[in-house]
mmCIF file of C-alpha atoms in Angstrom:
data_model
loop_
_atom_site.group_PDB
_atom_site.id
_atom_site.type_symbol
_atom_site.label_atom_id
_atom_site.label_comp_id
_atom_site.label_asym_id
_atom_site.label_seq_id
_atom_site.Cartn_x
_atom_site.Cartn_y
_atom_site.Cartn_z
ATOM 1 C CA MET A 285 0.000 0.000 0.000
ATOM 2 C CA ASP A 286 1.301 3.473 -0.952
ATOM 3 C CA ASP A 287 2.730 5.232 2.103
ATOM 4 C CA ASN A 288 1.261 8.486 0.816
ATOM 5 C CA MET A 289 -2.193 6.933 1.050
ATOM 6 C CA MET A 290 -1.889 5.791 4.682
ATOM 7 C CA GLU A 291 -3.741 7.546 7.447
ATOM 8 C CA TYR A 292 -5.152 6.292 10.702
ATOM 9 C CA ASN A 293 -6.883 7.878 13.672
ATOM 10 C CA VAL A 294 -7.529 6.912 17.289
ATOM 11 C CA SER A 295 -10.721 8.359 18.794
ATOM 12 C CA LYS A 296 -12.152 8.023 22.285
ATOM 13 C CA LEU A 297 -15.837 7.076 22.129
ATOM 14 C CA THR A 298 -16.661 6.552 25.822
ATOM 15 C CA SER A 299 -14.671 6.568 29.036
ATOM 16 C CA ASN A 300 -13.152 3.195 28.151
ATOM 17 C CA LEU A 301 -13.956 2.459 24.497
ATOM 18 C CA TYR A 302 -11.760 3.582 21.613
ATOM 19 C CA LEU A 303 -11.994 3.560 17.829
ATOM 20 C CA LEU A 304 -8.924 2.633 15.762
ATOM 21 C CA ARG A 305 -9.657 3.667 12.189
ATOM 22 C CA PHE A 306 -7.563 3.202 9.064
ATOM 23 C CA LYS A 307 -8.465 5.296 6.021
ATOM 24 C CA ASP A 308 -7.752 3.347 2.844
ATOM 25 C CA THR A 309 -7.678 5.386 -0.344
ATOM 26 C CA SER A 310 -5.355 3.079 -2.267
ATOM 27 C CA THR A 311 -7.691 0.101 -2.648
ATOM 28 C CA LYS A 312 -9.552 0.738 -5.888
ATOM 29 C CA TYR A 313 -11.521 -2.506 -6.062
ATOM 30 C CA PHE A 314 -13.040 -3.738 -2.814
ATOM 31 C CA GLU A 315 -12.804 -7.531 -2.608
ATOM 32 C CA GLY A 316 -10.930 -7.206 -5.915
ATOM 33 C CA LEU A 317 -14.323 -6.652 -7.550
ATOM 34 C CA TRP A 318 -16.211 -3.493 -6.571
ATOM 35 C CA GLU A 319 -14.978 -0.104 -7.796
ATOM 36 C CA ILE A 320 -14.573 2.259 -4.835
ATOM 37 C CA PRO A 321 -12.955 5.562 -5.902
ATOM 38 C CA GLU A 322 -14.435 6.896 -2.661
ATOM 39 C CA GLY A 323 -12.158 4.610 -0.621
ATOM 40 C CA ILE A 324 -13.044 2.689 2.516
ATOM 41 C CA MET A 325 -12.304 2.791 6.245
ATOM 42 C CA TYR A 326 -11.481 -0.142 8.553
ATOM 43 C CA ASN A 327 -12.745 0.236 12.132
ATOM 44 C CA SER A 328 -11.348 -1.679 15.094
ATOM 45 C CA TYR A 329 -12.483 -1.072 18.672
ATOM 46 C CA VAL A 330 -10.629 -1.373 21.966
ATOM 47 C CA TYR A 331 -12.293 -1.683 25.364
ATOM 48 C CA THR A 332 -9.969 -0.844 28.267
ATOM 49 C CA SER A 333 -10.322 -1.605 31.973
ATOM 50 C CA ASN A 334 -8.369 -2.375 35.117
ATOM 51 C CA GLU A 335 -8.413 -6.017 34.040
ATOM 52 C CA GLY A 336 -6.789 -5.330 30.690
ATOM 53 C CA ALA A 337 -8.174 -4.720 27.220
ATOM 54 C CA ILE A 338 -10.431 -6.313 24.620
ATOM 55 C CA VAL A 339 -9.753 -5.732 20.919
ATOM 56 C CA PHE A 340 -12.783 -6.088 18.651
ATOM 57 C CA ASP A 341 -11.588 -6.927 15.120
ATOM 58 C CA THR A 342 -8.446 -5.577 13.474
ATOM 59 C CA TRP A 343 -7.637 -4.126 10.039
ATOM 60 C CA LYS A 344 -6.827 -5.392 6.585
ATOM 61 C CA MET A 345 -3.846 -7.643 5.931
ATOM 62 C CA GLY A 346 -0.647 -5.715 5.342
ATOM 63 C CA LEU A 347 -1.359 -3.038 7.946
ATOM 64 C CA GLY A 348 0.197 -4.793 10.927
ATOM 65 C CA ASN A 349 2.780 -2.144 11.801
ATOM 66 C CA GLU A 350 0.246 0.668 11.584
ATOM 67 C CA PHE A 351 -2.299 -1.249 13.655
ATOM 68 C CA LEU A 352 0.157 -2.055 16.436
ATOM 69 C CA GLU A 353 1.344 1.560 16.475
ATOM 70 C CA ALA A 354 -2.245 2.776 16.848
ATOM 71 C CA LEU A 355 -3.027 0.173 19.504
ATOM 72 C CA ARG A 356 0.036 1.140 21.569
ATOM 73 C CA ASN A 357 -1.417 4.644 21.825
ATOM 74 C CA ILE A 358 -4.116 3.128 24.031
ATOM 75 C CA VAL A 359 -2.744 0.051 25.815
ATOM 76 C CA ASP A 360 0.365 -1.982 26.389
ATOM 77 C CA LEU A 361 0.093 -4.974 24.054
ATOM 78 C CA ARG A 362 0.721 -7.270 27.025
ATOM 79 C CA ASP A 363 -2.553 -6.022 28.533
ATOM 80 C CA VAL A 364 -4.693 -7.304 25.641
ATOM 81 C CA ARG A 365 -6.690 -10.096 27.265
ATOM 82 C CA TYR A 366 -9.122 -10.900 24.460
ATOM 83 C CA ILE A 367 -9.519 -10.484 20.732
ATOM 84 C CA VAL A 368 -13.090 -10.736 19.479
ATOM 85 C CA VAL A 369 -13.339 -11.887 15.863
ATOM 86 C CA HIS A 370 -16.718 -10.814 14.534
ATOM 87 C CA HIS A 371 -15.964 -11.989 11.005
ATOM 88 C CA MET A 372 -12.997 -13.764 9.426
ATOM 89 C CA GLU A 373 -12.749 -11.850 6.154
ATOM 90 C CA PRO A 374 -9.178 -10.501 5.972
ATOM 91 C CA ASP A 375 -10.215 -6.840 5.975
ATOM 92 C CA HIS A 376 -11.260 -7.444 9.603
ATOM 93 C CA SER A 377 -9.007 -10.271 10.748
ATOM 94 C CA GLY A 378 -5.891 -9.364 8.787
ATOM 95 C CA ILE A 379 -3.790 -8.474 11.858
ATOM 96 C CA LEU A 380 -5.002 -11.406 13.978
ATOM 97 C CA LYS A 381 -1.813 -13.457 13.728
ATOM 98 C CA THR A 382 0.433 -10.459 14.431
ATOM 99 C CA LEU A 383 -1.548 -9.479 17.507
ATOM 100 C CA VAL A 384 -1.754 -13.054 18.806
ATOM 101 C CA GLU A 385 2.015 -13.401 18.538
ATOM 102 C CA LYS A 386 2.635 -10.063 20.283
ATOM 103 C CA ALA A 387 0.017 -10.244 23.047
ATOM 104 C CA ASP A 388 -0.950 -13.947 23.437
ATOM 105 C CA PRO A 389 -4.633 -13.188 24.169
ATOM 106 C CA ILE A 390 -7.663 -15.465 24.210
ATOM 107 C CA VAL A 391 -9.445 -15.283 20.852
ATOM 108 C CA LEU A 392 -13.250 -15.279 20.980
ATOM 109 C CA GLY A 393 -15.410 -16.015 17.952
ATOM 110 C CA HIS A 394 -17.900 -18.254 16.226
ATOM 111 C CA PRO A 395 -16.955 -21.954 16.321
ATOM 112 C CA LEU A 396 -16.072 -21.764 12.605
ATOM 113 C CA VAL A 397 -13.381 -19.165 13.259
ATOM 114 C CA LYS A 398 -10.715 -21.525 14.607
ATOM 115 C CA ASN A 399 -10.256 -23.606 11.462
ATOM 116 C CA MET A 400 -10.597 -20.573 9.206
ATOM 117 C CA ALA A 401 -7.937 -18.637 11.135
ATOM 118 C CA GLU A 402 -5.545 -21.592 11.156
ATOM 119 C CA SER A 403 -6.050 -22.007 7.408
ATOM 120 C CA PHE A 404 -5.839 -18.320 6.507
ATOM 121 C CA TYR A 405 -2.932 -17.334 8.717
ATOM 122 C CA SER A 406 -1.218 -20.510 10.000
ATOM 123 C CA VAL A 407 -1.739 -19.135 13.483
ATOM 124 C CA SER A 408 -1.600 -21.038 16.758
ATOM 125 C CA MET A 409 -3.878 -19.362 19.273
ATOM 126 C CA LYS A 410 -5.821 -19.821 22.474
ATOM 127 C CA PHE A 411 -9.275 -19.993 20.944
ATOM 128 C CA ARG A 412 -12.583 -20.053 22.765
ATOM 129 C CA PRO A 413 -15.768 -20.448 20.706
ATOM 130 C CA VAL A 414 -18.779 -18.435 21.824
ATOM 131 C CA LYS A 415 -22.356 -19.645 21.654
ATOM 132 C CA ASP A 416 -25.261 -17.537 20.445
ATOM 133 C CA GLY A 417 -26.278 -15.377 23.394
ATOM 134 C CA GLU A 418 -23.207 -16.233 25.466
ATOM 135 C CA GLU A 419 -21.912 -13.477 27.709
ATOM 136 C CA ILE A 420 -18.720 -12.569 29.467
ATOM 137 C CA VAL A 421 -18.227 -10.183 32.367
ATOM 138 C CA PHE A 422 -15.108 -8.074 32.052
ATOM 139 C CA ASP A 423 -14.334 -5.575 34.832
ATOM 140 C CA ASP A 424 -18.038 -5.595 35.815
ATOM 141 C CA GLU A 425 -19.104 -4.924 32.204
ATOM 142 C CA LYS A 426 -21.378 -7.521 30.610
ATOM 143 C CA ILE A 427 -20.766 -8.208 26.929
ATOM 144 C CA ILE A 428 -23.136 -10.515 25.036
ATOM 145 C CA PHE A 429 -22.271 -12.213 21.742
ATOM 146 C CA TYR A 430 -24.943 -12.937 19.146
ATOM 147 C CA HIS A 431 -24.594 -15.121 16.075
ATOM 148 C CA THR A 432 -25.761 -13.153 13.020
ATOM 149 C CA PRO A 433 -25.175 -15.553 10.115
ATOM 150 C CA TRP A 434 -24.907 -14.360 6.527
ATOM 151 C CA LEU A 435 -24.233 -10.738 7.419
ATOM 152 C CA HIS A 436 -22.383 -11.588 5.357
ATOM 153 C CA TRP A 437 -20.510 -14.850 6.103
ATOM 154 C CA PRO A 438 -21.861 -17.785 8.142
ATOM 155 C CA GLU A 439 -19.516 -17.167 11.093
ATOM 156 C CA THR A 440 -20.437 -13.503 11.601
ATOM 157 C CA ILE A 441 -21.252 -12.449 15.161
ATOM 158 C CA MET A 442 -22.019 -9.153 16.915
ATOM 159 C CA SER A 443 -21.110 -7.911 20.384
ATOM 160 C CA TYR A 444 -23.443 -5.988 22.707
ATOM 161 C CA ILE A 445 -21.943 -3.940 25.539
ATOM 162 C CA THR A 446 -24.983 -3.845 27.760
ATOM 163 C CA SER A 447 -24.471 -0.930 30.161
ATOM 164 C CA TRP A 448 -23.702 1.496 27.320
ATOM 165 C CA LYS A 449 -26.178 -0.174 24.918
ATOM 166 C CA ILE A 450 -23.459 -0.348 22.260
ATOM 167 C CA LEU A 451 -23.784 -2.849 19.409
ATOM 168 C CA LEU A 452 -20.662 -3.733 17.417
ATOM 169 C CA THR A 453 -22.029 -4.961 14.096
ATOM 170 C CA CYS A 454 -19.021 -5.701 11.863
ATOM 171 C CA ASP A 455 -20.125 -5.421 8.200
ATOM 172 C CA ALA A 456 -23.774 -4.673 8.941
ATOM 173 C CA PHE A 457 -24.540 -0.926 8.939
ATOM 174 C CA GLY A 458 -21.189 -0.278 7.271
ATOM 175 C CA SER A 459 -20.432 1.906 4.273
ATOM 176 C CA TYR A 460 -17.835 2.821 1.728
ATOM 177 C CA GLY A 461 -16.176 6.244 1.813
ATOM 178 C CA VAL A 462 -13.400 8.035 3.671
ATOM 179 C CA PHE A 463 -14.474 10.801 6.048
ATOM 180 C CA LYS A 464 -12.772 12.975 8.632
ATOM 181 C CA GLU A 465 -15.847 12.694 10.858
ATOM 182 C CA VAL A 466 -16.346 9.823 13.311
ATOM 183 C CA TRP A 467 -20.162 9.860 13.542
ATOM 184 C CA ALA A 468 -22.712 10.074 10.736
ATOM 185 C CA ASP A 469 -24.629 12.775 12.625
ATOM 186 C CA GLU A 470 -21.613 15.051 12.225
ATOM 187 C CA LEU A 471 -22.371 15.308 8.502
ATOM 188 C CA SER A 472 -24.942 17.539 6.840
ATOM 189 C CA GLY A 473 -26.232 18.413 3.401
ATOM 190 C CA GLU A 474 -24.443 16.902 0.426
ATOM 191 C CA ASP A 475 -21.893 15.135 2.620
ATOM 192 C CA TYR A 476 -24.653 13.297 4.473
ATOM 193 C CA GLU A 477 -26.405 12.367 1.218
ATOM 194 C CA ARG A 478 -23.101 11.088 -0.119
ATOM 195 C CA TYR A 479 -22.681 8.917 2.981
ATOM 196 C CA LEU A 480 -26.203 7.478 2.572
ATOM 197 C CA TRP A 481 -25.403 6.558 -1.038
ATOM 198 C CA TYR A 482 -22.146 4.876 0.007
ATOM 199 C CA ALA A 483 -24.047 2.920 2.677
ATOM 200 C CA LYS A 484 -26.654 1.677 0.185
ATOM 201 C CA LYS A 485 -24.033 0.837 -2.415
ATOM 202 C CA TYR A 486 -22.032 -1.067 0.212
ATOM 203 C CA PHE A 487 -25.129 -2.964 1.335
ATOM 204 C CA ALA A 488 -25.995 -3.976 -2.222
ATOM 205 C CA ASN A 489 -22.447 -5.012 -3.135
ATOM 206 C CA VAL A 490 -21.525 -6.870 0.044
ATOM 207 C CA ILE A 491 -24.698 -8.002 1.828
ATOM 208 C CA GLY A 492 -27.146 -7.886 -1.089
ATOM 209 C CA ILE A 493 -27.133 -11.586 -1.907
ATOM 210 C CA HIS A 494 -28.109 -12.357 1.696
ATOM 211 C CA TYR A 495 -30.613 -9.512 2.103
ATOM 212 C CA GLU A 496 -33.325 -11.794 3.500
ATOM 213 C CA TRP A 497 -31.075 -12.612 6.468
ATOM 214 C CA VAL A 498 -31.028 -8.967 7.505
ATOM 215 C CA VAL A 499 -34.584 -9.014 8.826
ATOM 216 C CA LYS A 500 -34.117 -12.427 10.439
ATOM 217 C CA ASN A 501 -31.106 -11.208 12.390
ATOM 218 C CA LEU A 502 -32.577 -7.818 13.296
ATOM 219 C CA GLU A 503 -35.739 -9.464 14.603
ATOM 220 C CA LYS A 504 -33.682 -11.907 16.640
ATOM 221 C CA LEU A 505 -31.706 -9.096 18.229
ATOM 222 C CA VAL A 506 -34.889 -7.220 19.130
ATOM 223 C CA SER A 507 -36.378 -10.385 20.621
ATOM 224 C CA ARG A 508 -33.276 -10.698 22.820
ATOM 225 C CA GLY A 509 -33.724 -7.177 24.148
ATOM 226 C CA VAL A 510 -30.957 -5.572 22.091
ATOM 227 C CA THR A 511 -31.907 -1.889 21.734
ATOM 228 C CA PRO A 512 -28.666 -0.049 20.949
ATOM 229 C CA ASN A 513 -28.068 3.644 21.414
ATOM 230 C CA LEU A 514 -24.819 3.366 19.475
ATOM 231 C CA VAL A 515 -24.039 1.119 16.489
ATOM 232 C CA LEU A 516 -20.375 0.637 15.648
ATOM 233 C CA PRO A 517 -19.713 -1.007 12.254
ATOM 234 C CA SER A 518 -16.336 -2.169 10.982
ATOM 235 C CA HIS A 519 -16.508 0.075 7.912
ATOM 236 C CA GLY A 520 -17.626 3.659 7.569
ATOM 237 C CA LEU A 521 -19.142 6.114 10.011
ATOM 238 C CA LEU A 522 -20.566 5.267 13.426
ATOM 239 C CA LEU A 523 -24.283 5.613 14.128
ATOM 240 C CA ARG A 524 -26.314 7.280 16.850
ATOM 241 C CA GLY A 525 -29.437 9.428 17.058
ATOM 242 C CA ASP A 526 -31.357 10.189 13.866
ATOM 243 C CA PRO A 527 -28.888 8.521 11.453
ATOM 244 C CA LEU A 528 -29.117 5.309 13.503
ATOM 245 C CA ASP A 529 -32.923 5.393 13.374
ATOM 246 C CA TYR A 530 -32.840 6.096 9.644
ATOM 247 C CA MET A 531 -30.361 3.344 8.813
ATOM 248 C CA TYR A 532 -32.248 0.841 10.950
ATOM 249 C CA LYS A 533 -35.411 1.605 8.948
ATOM 250 C CA LYS A 534 -33.493 1.345 5.664
ATOM 251 C CA TYR A 535 -32.021 -2.015 6.671
ATOM 252 C CA LYS A 536 -35.502 -3.321 7.404
ATOM 253 C CA SER A 537 -36.708 -2.001 4.050
ATOM 254 C CA TRP A 538 -33.734 -3.407 2.127
ATOM 255 C CA GLY A 539 -34.021 -6.677 4.048
ATOM 256 C CA HIS A 540 -37.644 -6.983 2.929
ATOM 257 C CA GLY A 541 -36.573 -6.236 -0.644
ATOM 258 C CA GLU A 542 -38.834 -3.190 -0.846
ATOM 259 C CA PRO A 543 -38.266 -1.067 -3.995
ATOM 260 C CA GLU A 544 -38.422 2.702 -4.237
ATOM 261 C CA GLN A 545 -41.852 3.242 -5.751
ATOM 262 C CA GLY A 546 -41.709 4.419 -9.357
ATOM 263 C CA LYS A 547 -37.923 4.140 -9.656
ATOM 264 C CA THR A 548 -36.887 2.974 -13.133
ATOM 265 C CA LEU A 549 -33.288 2.143 -13.999
ATOM 266 C CA LEU A 550 -32.113 1.773 -17.612
ATOM 267 C CA ILE A 551 -28.849 -0.079 -18.239
ATOM 268 C CA TYR A 552 -27.465 -0.342 -21.735
ATOM 269 C CA THR A 553 -24.388 -1.492 -23.635
ATOM 270 C CA SER A 554 -23.578 0.025 -27.020
ATOM 271 C CA MET A 555 -20.686 -0.898 -29.294
ATOM 272 C CA TYR A 556 -21.194 1.480 -32.212
ATOM 273 C CA GLY A 557 -24.060 3.783 -31.261
ATOM 274 C CA PHE A 558 -27.076 1.819 -32.518
ATOM 275 C CA VAL A 559 -28.246 0.959 -29.008
ATOM 276 C CA GLU A 560 -27.833 4.603 -27.988
ATOM 277 C CA ARG A 561 -30.322 5.591 -30.669
ATOM 278 C CA THR A 562 -32.832 3.259 -29.053
ATOM 279 C CA VAL A 563 -32.035 4.709 -25.643
ATOM 280 C CA LYS A 564 -32.781 8.176 -27.044
ATOM 281 C CA ILE A 565 -36.323 7.056 -27.856
ATOM 282 C CA ILE A 566 -36.795 5.888 -24.294
ATOM 283 C CA ARG A 567 -35.300 9.087 -22.862
ATOM 284 C CA GLU A 568 -37.640 11.215 -24.971
ATOM 285 C CA TYR A 569 -40.626 9.150 -23.822
ATOM 286 C CA PHE A 570 -39.873 9.723 -20.134
ATOM 287 C CA SER A 571 -39.054 13.382 -20.757
ATOM 288 C CA GLY A 572 -42.449 13.844 -22.405
ATOM 289 C CA LEU A 573 -44.084 12.517 -19.253
ATOM 290 C CA ASN A 574 -41.900 14.714 -17.012
ATOM 291 C CA GLN A 575 -40.688 11.551 -15.302
ATOM 292 C CA ASP A 576 -37.160 10.824 -14.150
ATOM 293 C CA ILE A 577 -35.248 7.786 -15.329
ATOM 294 C CA ASP A 578 -31.788 6.791 -14.167
ATOM 295 C CA MET A 579 -29.677 5.711 -17.162
ATOM 296 C CA ILE A 580 -26.318 3.970 -17.076
ATOM 297 C CA GLY A 581 -24.545 3.307 -20.355
ATOM 298 C CA PHE A 582 -21.462 1.255 -21.239
ATOM 299 C CA THR A 583 -19.969 2.399 -24.533
ATOM 300 C CA ASP A 584 -16.639 2.621 -26.340
ATOM 301 C CA SER A 585 -15.920 5.867 -24.462
ATOM 302 C CA ASN A 586 -17.706 5.404 -21.141
ATOM 303 C CA ARG A 587 -17.320 2.683 -18.529
ATOM 304 C CA PRO A 588 -19.408 3.319 -15.383
ATOM 305 C CA SER A 589 -18.775 1.607 -12.088
ATOM 306 C CA ILE A 590 -20.500 -1.767 -11.855
ATOM 307 C CA SER A 591 -20.589 -1.361 -8.081
ATOM 308 C CA ASP A 592 -22.689 1.788 -8.687
ATOM 309 C CA VAL A 593 -24.963 -0.149 -11.058
ATOM 310 C CA ILE A 594 -25.724 -2.757 -8.404
ATOM 311 C CA GLY A 595 -26.210 -0.047 -5.778
ATOM 312 C CA LYS A 596 -28.783 1.678 -7.972
ATOM 313 C CA ALA A 597 -30.444 -1.545 -9.104
ATOM 314 C CA PHE A 598 -30.993 -2.834 -5.566
ATOM 315 C CA ASP A 599 -34.043 -0.685 -4.782
ATOM 316 C CA ALA A 600 -35.261 -0.052 -8.351
ATOM 317 C CA GLU A 601 -38.862 -1.030 -9.020
ATOM 318 C CA ASN A 602 -38.357 -1.407 -12.779
ATOM 319 C CA ILE A 603 -35.269 -2.218 -14.838
ATOM 320 C CA ILE A 604 -34.845 -1.719 -18.584
ATOM 321 C CA LEU A 605 -32.008 -3.671 -20.189
ATOM 322 C CA VAL A 606 -30.888 -2.707 -23.694
ATOM 323 C CA SER A 607 -28.076 -4.632 -25.365
ATOM 324 C CA ALA A 608 -27.057 -6.634 -28.405
ATOM 325 C CA THR A 609 -26.070 -10.036 -29.700
ATOM 326 C CA TYR A 610 -22.318 -10.648 -29.691
ATOM 327 C CA ASP A 611 -20.625 -13.816 -31.001
ATOM 328 C CA ALA A 612 -24.058 -15.466 -31.259
ATOM 329 C CA ASP A 613 -24.536 -14.798 -27.548
ATOM 330 C CA LEU A 614 -25.496 -11.962 -25.219
ATOM 331 C CA TYR A 615 -23.004 -9.088 -25.120
ATOM 332 C CA PRO A 616 -20.527 -10.242 -22.414
ATOM 333 C CA LEU A 617 -20.640 -7.116 -20.288
ATOM 334 C CA MET A 618 -24.438 -7.157 -20.163
ATOM 335 C CA LYS A 619 -24.364 -10.847 -19.285
ATOM 336 C CA HIS A 620 -22.068 -10.057 -16.346
ATOM 337 C CA ILE A 621 -24.232 -7.159 -15.154
ATOM 338 C CA ALA A 622 -27.483 -9.120 -15.499
ATOM 339 C CA SER A 623 -25.982 -12.038 -13.580
ATOM 340 C CA LEU A 624 -24.954 -9.732 -10.733
ATOM 341 C CA ILE A 625 -28.418 -8.159 -10.641
ATOM 342 C CA THR A 626 -30.074 -11.566 -10.323
ATOM 343 C CA ARG A 627 -27.744 -12.511 -7.473
ATOM 344 C CA LYS A 628 -27.327 -9.242 -5.594
ATOM 345 C CA THR A 629 -30.743 -7.563 -5.785
ATOM 346 C CA PRO A 630 -34.234 -8.623 -4.640
ATOM 347 C CA ARG A 631 -36.304 -10.750 -6.949
ATOM 348 C CA GLY A 632 -39.697 -9.702 -8.276
ATOM 349 C CA LYS A 633 -38.623 -6.552 -10.117
ATOM 350 C CA LYS A 634 -40.242 -5.834 -13.480
ATOM 351 C CA VAL A 635 -37.792 -6.053 -16.369
ATOM 352 C CA ALA A 636 -38.177 -4.835 -19.957
ATOM 353 C CA ILE A 637 -35.683 -6.173 -22.492
ATOM 354 C CA ILE A 638 -34.676 -4.596 -25.795
ATOM 355 C CA ALA A 639 -32.064 -6.328 -27.940
ATOM 356 C CA GLN A 640 -30.437 -5.700 -31.300
ATOM 357 C CA TYR A 641 -28.449 -7.822 -33.715
ATOM 358 C CA GLY A 642 -26.588 -7.736 -37.010
ATOM 359 C CA TRP A 643 -27.557 -10.972 -38.777
ATOM 360 C CA GLY A 644 -29.218 -13.114 -36.106
ATOM 361 C CA GLY A 645 -30.780 -12.354 -32.770
ATOM 362 C CA LYS A 646 -29.817 -14.254 -29.600
ATOM 363 C CA ALA A 647 -29.469 -11.625 -26.880
ATOM 364 C CA GLY A 648 -33.171 -11.095 -26.179
ATOM 365 C CA LYS A 649 -33.940 -14.741 -25.524
ATOM 366 C CA ILE A 650 -30.821 -15.229 -23.391
ATOM 367 C CA LEU A 651 -31.555 -12.164 -21.266
ATOM 368 C CA GLU A 652 -35.184 -13.174 -20.832
ATOM 369 C CA GLU A 653 -34.193 -16.622 -19.631
ATOM 370 C CA MET A 654 -31.529 -15.250 -17.292
ATOM 371 C CA MET A 655 -33.939 -12.886 -15.588
ATOM 372 C CA SER A 656 -37.160 -14.909 -15.558
ATOM 373 C CA THR A 657 -35.602 -18.101 -14.203
ATOM 374 C CA GLN A 658 -34.260 -16.103 -11.232
ATOM 375 C CA GLY A 659 -37.648 -14.708 -10.231
ATOM 376 C CA PHE A 660 -37.671 -11.403 -12.115
ATOM 377 C CA LYS A 661 -40.870 -10.433 -13.975
ATOM 378 C CA VAL A 662 -39.983 -9.966 -17.626
ATOM 379 C CA VAL A 663 -42.813 -7.889 -19.092
ATOM 380 C CA GLY A 664 -41.657 -8.416 -22.661
ATOM 381 C CA VAL A 665 -38.840 -8.513 -25.200
ATOM 382 C CA VAL A 666 -38.426 -6.370 -28.298
ATOM 383 C CA GLU A 667 -35.628 -7.499 -30.614
ATOM 384 C CA PHE A 668 -34.721 -6.103 -34.008
ATOM 385 C CA LYS A 669 -31.892 -5.550 -36.473
ATOM 386 C CA ALA A 670 -29.514 -2.708 -35.620
ATOM 387 C CA GLY A 671 -30.524 0.562 -37.276
ATOM 388 C CA GLU A 672 -34.247 -0.213 -37.372
ATOM 389 C CA GLU A 673 -35.210 1.462 -34.076
ATOM 390 C CA GLU A 674 -37.613 3.911 -35.758
ATOM 391 C CA ARG A 675 -39.570 1.047 -37.333
ATOM 392 C CA TYR A 676 -39.907 -0.437 -33.850
ATOM 393 C CA ARG A 677 -40.599 2.825 -32.006
ATOM 394 C CA ASP A 678 -44.219 1.927 -31.173
ATOM 395 C CA LYS A 679 -43.220 -1.509 -29.889
ATOM 396 C CA ILE A 680 -40.437 0.019 -27.801
ATOM 397 C CA ILE A 681 -42.820 2.542 -26.237
ATOM 398 C CA GLY A 682 -45.453 -0.155 -25.727
ATOM 399 C CA LEU A 683 -42.918 -2.317 -23.914
ATOM 400 C CA ILE A 684 -41.914 0.541 -21.619
ATOM 401 C CA GLU A 685 -45.562 1.343 -20.877
ATOM 402 C CA SER A 686 -46.153 -2.265 -19.877
ATOM 403 C CA LEU A 687 -43.884 -1.672 -16.871
ATOM 404 C CA LYS A 688 -46.729 0.397 -15.387
ATOM 405 C CA LYS A 689 -49.281 -2.411 -15.555
#
């Protein structure tokens, strides 16, 4: 990682709880997949007491020296009694081996963590699995661990510090983006809106495939009496007050797969401009109705972020896909995008498909099968030879109007 891109902060959250945050602006593709020009932050938390310290998660692999330097600002490494592993993905557990070797703590986590850690890091550690609902008392503070599977791996857990009503949620309630602020309620205006977009995009990219587990886990936490005043995720800004209430409502909505009413997203791929002429017809139709439509186009001069596409598609009510046949198949980029939509966004959305071809059409049928077999409602397919969009104008408009039925 570029030294010029390294920055970390240590912030005191309560009388004995600290945030260790690394601001990563050098990672361009989160998980090697999702474009994040906005960067990302890794949050670790340290609870201190007369009995020693508990470290909740660490940072990404490769940041060991920086993490230990930040941690030494708070405690002597020999005083670290426990490490809590909420989730084994290496952006959270990447410094586990280094810290175990320096401090020799007891490692707490889901029963699956032990074998994963030994495999990932060849680490020998004093591991203690925690059951769902198990608690520990540390310097008179009760901390309860809850299993929250598929948010977003099966071994994910959360920690609840009861007296402060603090919930440490790991990936849940996280976001992309690098901010100087610690709390979301310290933002306002465009900065706050930008944070909300990063949070939705992050949810769609990372948790989207498991969205139905969000409600299951939230309902379980409520049934166990977990009513946090503070939510501390492992990425992004921390939540309290109005932003916490808002994000909790959004997570319930996203977890139920609820779309934004009336939101239509058009995604198109165009090699030589023929598809763009079709898109112009659709744009003019919506403009004539004074209705907004979000359009994302992949052309020979424009390559939008696919992570943005999935973020926008997640809560769309209607999706219009416009592409072409390529090598007697669906255009590869559209095939990739459509596959991600079927996996990462809620089923049941209405989809209109428009496809073009040079000498033989294949794309329309392939797209229709891809979407319909995964539970999306394909309202129709219009397919024609490139350059004949005006002859098919009425059919194109009719297809778009069928999204309203």
